[in-house]
mmCIF file of C-alpha atoms in Angstrom:
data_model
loop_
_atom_site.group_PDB
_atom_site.id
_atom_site.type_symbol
_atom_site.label_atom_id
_atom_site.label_comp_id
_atom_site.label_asym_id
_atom_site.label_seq_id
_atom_site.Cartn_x
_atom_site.Cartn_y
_atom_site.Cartn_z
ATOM 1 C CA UNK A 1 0.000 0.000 0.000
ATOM 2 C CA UNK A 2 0.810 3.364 -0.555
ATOM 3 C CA UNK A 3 0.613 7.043 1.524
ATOM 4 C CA UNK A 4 -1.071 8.673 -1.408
ATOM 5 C CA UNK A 5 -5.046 8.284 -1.136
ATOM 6 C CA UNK A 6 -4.612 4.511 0.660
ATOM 7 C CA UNK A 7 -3.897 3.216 -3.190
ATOM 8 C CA UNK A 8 -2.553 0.555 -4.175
ATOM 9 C CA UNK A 9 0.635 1.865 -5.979
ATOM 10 C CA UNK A 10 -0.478 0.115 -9.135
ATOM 11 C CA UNK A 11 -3.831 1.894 -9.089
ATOM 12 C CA UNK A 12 -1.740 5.497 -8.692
ATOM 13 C CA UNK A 13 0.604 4.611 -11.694
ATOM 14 C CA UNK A 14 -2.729 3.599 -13.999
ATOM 15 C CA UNK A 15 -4.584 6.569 -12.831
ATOM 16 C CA UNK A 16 -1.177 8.706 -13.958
ATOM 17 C CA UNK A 17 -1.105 7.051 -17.316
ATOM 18 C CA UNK A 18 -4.527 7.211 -17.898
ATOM 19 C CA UNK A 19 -4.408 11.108 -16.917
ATOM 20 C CA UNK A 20 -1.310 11.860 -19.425
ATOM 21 C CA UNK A 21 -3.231 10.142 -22.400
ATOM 22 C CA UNK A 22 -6.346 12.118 -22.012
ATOM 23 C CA UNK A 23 -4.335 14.987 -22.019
ATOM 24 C CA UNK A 24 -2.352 13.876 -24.699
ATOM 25 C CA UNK A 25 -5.422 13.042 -26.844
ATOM 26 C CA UNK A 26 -7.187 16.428 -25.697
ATOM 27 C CA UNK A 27 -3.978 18.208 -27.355
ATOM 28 C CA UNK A 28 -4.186 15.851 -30.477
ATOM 29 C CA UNK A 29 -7.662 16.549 -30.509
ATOM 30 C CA UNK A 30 -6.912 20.355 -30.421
ATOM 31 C CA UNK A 31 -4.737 20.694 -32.896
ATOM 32 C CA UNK A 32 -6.547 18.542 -35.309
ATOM 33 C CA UNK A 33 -9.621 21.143 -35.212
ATOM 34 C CA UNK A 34 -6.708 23.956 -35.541
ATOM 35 C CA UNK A 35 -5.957 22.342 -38.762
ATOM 36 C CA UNK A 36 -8.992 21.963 -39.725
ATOM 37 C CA UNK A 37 -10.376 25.363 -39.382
ATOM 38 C CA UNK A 38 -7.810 26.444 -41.968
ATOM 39 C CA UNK A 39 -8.952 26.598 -45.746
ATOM 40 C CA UNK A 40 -7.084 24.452 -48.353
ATOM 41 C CA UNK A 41 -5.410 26.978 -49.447
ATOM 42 C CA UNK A 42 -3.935 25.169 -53.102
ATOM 43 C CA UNK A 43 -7.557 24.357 -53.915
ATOM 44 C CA UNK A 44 -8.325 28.106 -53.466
ATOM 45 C CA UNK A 45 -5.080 29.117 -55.606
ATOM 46 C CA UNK A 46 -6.086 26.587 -58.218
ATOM 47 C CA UNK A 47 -9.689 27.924 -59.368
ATOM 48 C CA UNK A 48 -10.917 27.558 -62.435
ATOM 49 C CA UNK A 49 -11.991 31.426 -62.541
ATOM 50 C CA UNK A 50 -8.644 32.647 -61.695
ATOM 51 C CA UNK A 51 -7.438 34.971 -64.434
ATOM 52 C CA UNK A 52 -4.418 34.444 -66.644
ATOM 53 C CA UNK A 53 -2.818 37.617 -65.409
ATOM 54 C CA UNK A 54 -2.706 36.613 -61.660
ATOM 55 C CA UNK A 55 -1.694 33.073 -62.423
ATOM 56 C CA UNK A 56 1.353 34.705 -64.378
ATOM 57 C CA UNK A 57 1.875 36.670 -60.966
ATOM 58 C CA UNK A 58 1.648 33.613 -58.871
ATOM 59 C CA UNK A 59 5.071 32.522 -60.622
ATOM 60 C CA UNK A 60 7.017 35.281 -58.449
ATOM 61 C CA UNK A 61 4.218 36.001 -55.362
ATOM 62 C CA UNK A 62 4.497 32.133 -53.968
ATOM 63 C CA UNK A 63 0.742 32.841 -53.013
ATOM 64 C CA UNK A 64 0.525 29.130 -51.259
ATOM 65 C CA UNK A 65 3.458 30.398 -48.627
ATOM 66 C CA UNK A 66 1.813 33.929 -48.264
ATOM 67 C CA UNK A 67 -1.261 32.887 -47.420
ATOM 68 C CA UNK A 68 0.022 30.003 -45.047
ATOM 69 C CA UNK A 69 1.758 32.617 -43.455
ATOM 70 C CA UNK A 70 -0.910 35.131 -43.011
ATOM 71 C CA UNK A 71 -3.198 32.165 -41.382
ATOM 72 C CA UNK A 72 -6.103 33.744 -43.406
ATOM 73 C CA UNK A 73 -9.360 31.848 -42.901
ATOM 74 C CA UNK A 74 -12.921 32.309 -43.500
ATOM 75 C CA UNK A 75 -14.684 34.804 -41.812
ATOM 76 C CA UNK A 76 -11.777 37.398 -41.570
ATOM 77 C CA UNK A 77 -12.054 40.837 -41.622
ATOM 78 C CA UNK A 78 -8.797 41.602 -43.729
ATOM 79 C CA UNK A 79 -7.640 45.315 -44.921
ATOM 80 C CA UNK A 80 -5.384 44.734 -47.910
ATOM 81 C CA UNK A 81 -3.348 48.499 -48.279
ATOM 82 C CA UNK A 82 -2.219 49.041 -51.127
ATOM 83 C CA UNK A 83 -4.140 47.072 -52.746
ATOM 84 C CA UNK A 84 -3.249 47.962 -56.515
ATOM 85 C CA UNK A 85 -4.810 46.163 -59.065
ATOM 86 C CA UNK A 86 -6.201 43.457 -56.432
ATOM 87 C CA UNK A 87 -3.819 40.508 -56.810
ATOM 88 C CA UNK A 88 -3.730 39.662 -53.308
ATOM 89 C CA UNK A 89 -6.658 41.429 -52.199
ATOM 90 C CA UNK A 90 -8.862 38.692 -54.195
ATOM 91 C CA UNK A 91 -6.367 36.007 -52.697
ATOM 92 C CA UNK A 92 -7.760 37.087 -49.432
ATOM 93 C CA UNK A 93 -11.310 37.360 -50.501
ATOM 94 C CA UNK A 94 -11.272 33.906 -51.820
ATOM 95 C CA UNK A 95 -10.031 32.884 -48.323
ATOM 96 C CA UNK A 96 -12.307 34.501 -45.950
ATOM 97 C CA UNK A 97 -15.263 33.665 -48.214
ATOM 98 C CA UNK A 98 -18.308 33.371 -47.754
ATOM 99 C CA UNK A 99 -19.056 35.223 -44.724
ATOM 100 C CA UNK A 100 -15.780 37.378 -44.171
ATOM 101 C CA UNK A 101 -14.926 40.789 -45.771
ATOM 102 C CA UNK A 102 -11.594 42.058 -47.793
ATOM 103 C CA UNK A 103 -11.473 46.084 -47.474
ATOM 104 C CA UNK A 104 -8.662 46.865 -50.118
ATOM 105 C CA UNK A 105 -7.308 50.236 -49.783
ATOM 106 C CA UNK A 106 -5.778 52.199 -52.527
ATOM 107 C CA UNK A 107 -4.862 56.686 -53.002
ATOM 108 C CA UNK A 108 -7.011 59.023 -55.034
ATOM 109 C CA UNK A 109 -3.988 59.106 -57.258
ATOM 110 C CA UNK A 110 -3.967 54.841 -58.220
ATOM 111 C CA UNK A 111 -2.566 54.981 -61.980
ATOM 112 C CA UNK A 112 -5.396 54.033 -64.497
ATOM 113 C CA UNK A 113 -4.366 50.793 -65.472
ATOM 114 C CA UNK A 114 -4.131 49.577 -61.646
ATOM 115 C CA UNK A 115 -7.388 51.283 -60.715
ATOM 116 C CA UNK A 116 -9.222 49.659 -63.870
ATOM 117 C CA UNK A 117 -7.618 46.295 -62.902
ATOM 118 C CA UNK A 118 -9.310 46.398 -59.190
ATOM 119 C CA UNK A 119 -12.710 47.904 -60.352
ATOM 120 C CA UNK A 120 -12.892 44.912 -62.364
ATOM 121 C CA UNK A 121 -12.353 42.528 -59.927
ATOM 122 C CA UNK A 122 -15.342 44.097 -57.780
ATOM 123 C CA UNK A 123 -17.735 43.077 -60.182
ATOM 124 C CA UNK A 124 -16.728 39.216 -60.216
ATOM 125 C CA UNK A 125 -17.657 36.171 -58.235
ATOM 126 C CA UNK A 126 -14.497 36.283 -55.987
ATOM 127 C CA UNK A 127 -14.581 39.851 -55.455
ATOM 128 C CA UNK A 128 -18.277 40.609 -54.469
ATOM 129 C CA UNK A 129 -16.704 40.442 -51.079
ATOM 130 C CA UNK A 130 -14.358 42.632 -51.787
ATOM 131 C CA UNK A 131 -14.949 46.804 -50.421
ATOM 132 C CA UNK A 132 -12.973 49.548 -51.861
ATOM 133 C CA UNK A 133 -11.447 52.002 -49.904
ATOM 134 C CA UNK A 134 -10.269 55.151 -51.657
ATOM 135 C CA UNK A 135 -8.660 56.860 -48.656
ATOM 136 C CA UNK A 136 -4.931 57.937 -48.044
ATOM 137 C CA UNK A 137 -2.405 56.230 -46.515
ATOM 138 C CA UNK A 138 -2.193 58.005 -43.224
ATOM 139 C CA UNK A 139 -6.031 57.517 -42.834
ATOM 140 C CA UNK A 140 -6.776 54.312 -44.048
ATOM 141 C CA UNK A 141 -10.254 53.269 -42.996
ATOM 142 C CA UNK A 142 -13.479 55.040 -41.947
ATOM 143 C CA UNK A 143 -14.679 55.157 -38.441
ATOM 144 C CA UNK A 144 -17.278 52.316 -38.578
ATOM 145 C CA UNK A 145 -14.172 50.071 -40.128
ATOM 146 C CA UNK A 146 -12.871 48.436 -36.997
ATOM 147 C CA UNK A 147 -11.927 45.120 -34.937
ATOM 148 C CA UNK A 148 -10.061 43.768 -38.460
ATOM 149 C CA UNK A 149 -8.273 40.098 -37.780
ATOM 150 C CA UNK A 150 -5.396 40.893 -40.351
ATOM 151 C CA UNK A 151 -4.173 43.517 -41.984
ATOM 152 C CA UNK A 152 -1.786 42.885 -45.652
ATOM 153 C CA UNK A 153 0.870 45.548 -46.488
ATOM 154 C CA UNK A 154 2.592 44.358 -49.664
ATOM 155 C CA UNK A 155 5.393 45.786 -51.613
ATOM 156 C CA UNK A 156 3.909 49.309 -51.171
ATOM 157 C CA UNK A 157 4.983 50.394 -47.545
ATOM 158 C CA UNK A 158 8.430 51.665 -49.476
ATOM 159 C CA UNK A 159 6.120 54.084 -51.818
ATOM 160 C CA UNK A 160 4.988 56.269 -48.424
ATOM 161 C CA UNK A 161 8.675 56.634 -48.218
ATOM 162 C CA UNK A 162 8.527 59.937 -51.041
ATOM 163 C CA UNK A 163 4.565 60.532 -50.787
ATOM 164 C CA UNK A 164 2.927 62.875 -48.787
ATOM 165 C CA UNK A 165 2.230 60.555 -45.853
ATOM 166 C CA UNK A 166 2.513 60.671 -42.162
ATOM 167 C CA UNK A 167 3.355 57.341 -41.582
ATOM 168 C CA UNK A 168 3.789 57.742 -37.729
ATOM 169 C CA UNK A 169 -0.199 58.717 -37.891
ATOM 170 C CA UNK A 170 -0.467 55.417 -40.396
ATOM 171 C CA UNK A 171 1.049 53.186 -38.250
ATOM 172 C CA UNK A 172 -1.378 54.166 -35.269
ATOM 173 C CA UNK A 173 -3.993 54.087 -37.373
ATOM 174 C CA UNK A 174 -3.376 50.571 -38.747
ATOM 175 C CA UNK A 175 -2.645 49.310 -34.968
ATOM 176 C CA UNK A 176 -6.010 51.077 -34.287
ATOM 177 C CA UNK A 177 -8.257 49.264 -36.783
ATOM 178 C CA UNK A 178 -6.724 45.741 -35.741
ATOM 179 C CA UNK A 179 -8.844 44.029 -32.817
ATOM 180 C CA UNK A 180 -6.414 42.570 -30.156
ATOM 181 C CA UNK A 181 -3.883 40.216 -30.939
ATOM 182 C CA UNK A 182 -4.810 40.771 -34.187
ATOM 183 C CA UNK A 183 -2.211 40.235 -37.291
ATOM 184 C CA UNK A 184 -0.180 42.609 -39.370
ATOM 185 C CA UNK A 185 1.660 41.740 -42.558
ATOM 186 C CA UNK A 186 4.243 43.286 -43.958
ATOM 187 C CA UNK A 187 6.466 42.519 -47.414
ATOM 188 C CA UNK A 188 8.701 44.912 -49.036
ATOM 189 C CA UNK A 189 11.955 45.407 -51.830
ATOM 190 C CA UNK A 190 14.567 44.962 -49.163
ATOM 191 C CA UNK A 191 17.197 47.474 -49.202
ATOM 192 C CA UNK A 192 20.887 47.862 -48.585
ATOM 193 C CA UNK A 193 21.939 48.392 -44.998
ATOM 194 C CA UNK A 194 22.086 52.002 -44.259
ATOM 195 C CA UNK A 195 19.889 52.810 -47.394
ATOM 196 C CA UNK A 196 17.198 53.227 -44.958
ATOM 197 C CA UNK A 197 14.028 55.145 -46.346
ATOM 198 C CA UNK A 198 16.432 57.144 -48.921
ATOM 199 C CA UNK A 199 16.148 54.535 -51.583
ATOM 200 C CA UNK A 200 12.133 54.333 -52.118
ATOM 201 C CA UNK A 201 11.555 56.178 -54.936
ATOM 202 C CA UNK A 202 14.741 55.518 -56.770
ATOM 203 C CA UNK A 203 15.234 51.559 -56.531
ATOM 204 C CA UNK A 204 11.520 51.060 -55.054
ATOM 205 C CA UNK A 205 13.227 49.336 -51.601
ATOM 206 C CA UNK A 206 13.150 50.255 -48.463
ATOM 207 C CA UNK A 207 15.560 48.944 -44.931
ATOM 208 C CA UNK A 208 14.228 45.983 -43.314
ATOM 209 C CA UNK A 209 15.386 47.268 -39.894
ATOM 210 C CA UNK A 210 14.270 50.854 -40.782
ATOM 211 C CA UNK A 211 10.766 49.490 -41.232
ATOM 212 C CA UNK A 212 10.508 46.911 -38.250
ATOM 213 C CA UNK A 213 11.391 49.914 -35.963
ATOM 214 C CA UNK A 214 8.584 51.878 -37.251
ATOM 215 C CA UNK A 215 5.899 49.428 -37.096
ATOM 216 C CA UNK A 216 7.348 48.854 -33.415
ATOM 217 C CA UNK A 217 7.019 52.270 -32.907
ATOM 218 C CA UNK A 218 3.164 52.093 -33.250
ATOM 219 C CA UNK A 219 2.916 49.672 -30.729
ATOM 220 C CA UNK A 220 2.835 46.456 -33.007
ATOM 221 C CA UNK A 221 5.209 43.005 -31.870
ATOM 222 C CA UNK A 222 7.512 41.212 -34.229
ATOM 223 C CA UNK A 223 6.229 37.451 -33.622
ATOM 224 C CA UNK A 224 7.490 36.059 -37.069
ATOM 225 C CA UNK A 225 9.467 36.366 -40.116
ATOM 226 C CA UNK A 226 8.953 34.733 -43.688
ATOM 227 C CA UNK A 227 11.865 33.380 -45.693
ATOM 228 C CA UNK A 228 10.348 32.615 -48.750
ATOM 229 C CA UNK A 229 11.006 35.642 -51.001
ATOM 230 C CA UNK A 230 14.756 35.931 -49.884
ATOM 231 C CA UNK A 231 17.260 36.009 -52.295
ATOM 232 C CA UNK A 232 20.607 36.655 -50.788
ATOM 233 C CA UNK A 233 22.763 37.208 -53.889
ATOM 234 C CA UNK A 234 20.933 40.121 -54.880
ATOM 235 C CA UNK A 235 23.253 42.835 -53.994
ATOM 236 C CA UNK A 236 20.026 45.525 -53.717
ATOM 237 C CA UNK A 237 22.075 48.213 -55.495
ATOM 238 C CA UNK A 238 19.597 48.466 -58.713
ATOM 239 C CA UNK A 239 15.773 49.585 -58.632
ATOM 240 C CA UNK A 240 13.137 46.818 -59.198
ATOM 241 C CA UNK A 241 11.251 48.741 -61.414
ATOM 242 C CA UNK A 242 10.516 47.981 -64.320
ATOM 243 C CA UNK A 243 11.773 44.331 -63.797
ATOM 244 C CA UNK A 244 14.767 43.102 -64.951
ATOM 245 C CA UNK A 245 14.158 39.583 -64.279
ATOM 246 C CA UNK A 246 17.016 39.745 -61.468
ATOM 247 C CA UNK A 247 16.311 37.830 -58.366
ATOM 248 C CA UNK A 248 15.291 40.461 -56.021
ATOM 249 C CA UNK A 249 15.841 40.256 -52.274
ATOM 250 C CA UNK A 250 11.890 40.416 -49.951
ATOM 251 C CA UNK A 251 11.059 40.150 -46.464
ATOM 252 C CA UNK A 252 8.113 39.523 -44.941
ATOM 253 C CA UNK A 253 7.420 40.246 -41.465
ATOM 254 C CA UNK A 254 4.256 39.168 -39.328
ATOM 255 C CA UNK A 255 3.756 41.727 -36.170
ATOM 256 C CA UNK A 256 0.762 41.611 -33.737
ATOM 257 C CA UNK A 257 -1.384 43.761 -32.077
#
């Protein structure tokens, strides 16, 4: 016999075991519905009504990574800045379908061909989830816009760089219009090392460090960073517009609210 309860110390050792593998299936059991509550994202990238121009852009955007990274599922309330033409903003609306809602943001000033590119998405299928935003930077959403799960910055935080924007004020704003713990992405051009913002308008890059600290400076936490668009060799001394085919050095940095 045993001190412990007047148990036989068989009976203490089964009721041990037994205890670790409920809480071992419990975990198993956890994670599985984790899993499961994310979309299949390839089946997403791979439909039927995707247009020839974005599947041309998948070549270089490795959509399947981004959005594994973002953790975009349905029923998200995404803001997509600068959204462009709306490559990724339809990613994102395909993912958060049906119920969920893509704002993409663009400037009064969007170049034709970009702006014509996004109205036409609104009026498809995938984008009838999809809300236009034509706002500036440095105010980004309207005051009924609000408790977002992610916000998507791609390849156009260098551009504020040599615009008119505040983006101190941006940066509040955007930490603002997340709800708590909520999920900011950011991918740019990365830049040389003491480049900083000096290089935005001229090679379209910007200083990985030189960004972090700003987003850090709204408030936001660096909890992970994406390898998949690095290219080391590229010595980030030439601008990546228009392209030259080079392979062109990206980050992509995940911060939270």
């Amino acid at each position: 016999m045993t001190a412990q309860a007047g148990l036989p110390r068989s009976v203490v050792m089964t009721g041990s075991l037994t205890f670790a593998a409920v809480v071992a299936t419990c975990i198993s059991m956890m994670t599985a519905t984790a899993q499961s509550s994310l979309p299949d994202y390839t089946a997403i990238i791979a439909a039927p009504d995707r247009t020839e121009a974005d599947l041309q852009t998948d070549k270089r955007r490795a959509p399947l990574k981004l959005l594994a990274f973002t953790g975009a599922r349905p029923g998200m309330k995404v803001l997509d800045m600068g959204a462009g033409g709306g490559y990724s903003t339809e990613l994102m609306a395909r993912t958060v379908a049906p119920a969920g809602v893509v704002y993409g943001q663009n400037p009064a000033d969007l170049p034709e061909r970009a702006k014509t590119r996004f109205e036409a998405r609104l009026k498809t299928t995938a984008g009838r989830n999809i809300v236009s935003l034509v706002r500036p930077f440095d105010d980004p959403v309207p005051a009924d816009v609000g408790n977002l799960d992610l916000i998507t910055f791609l390849f156009f935080y260098h551009d504020t760089t040599y615009m008119p924007v505040d983006r101190a004020e941006m940066n509040r704003k955007l930490y603002a219009a997340l709800k708590p713990r909520g999920v900011l992405v950011i991918a740019d051009h990365s830049a040389r090392a003491g480049d900083g913002t000096s290089v935005g308008k001229t090679f379209h890059r910007i200083e990985e460090n030189v960004l972090r600290r700003e987003i850090e400076t709204g408030g936001f936490k660096l909890v992970a960073e994406g390898d998949f668009w690095r290219h080391p060799e590229d010595p980030r001394d030439f601008s990546i517009q228009p392209p030259s085919g080079k392979p062109v050095d990206e980050f992509v940095l995940k911060f939270q609210k």
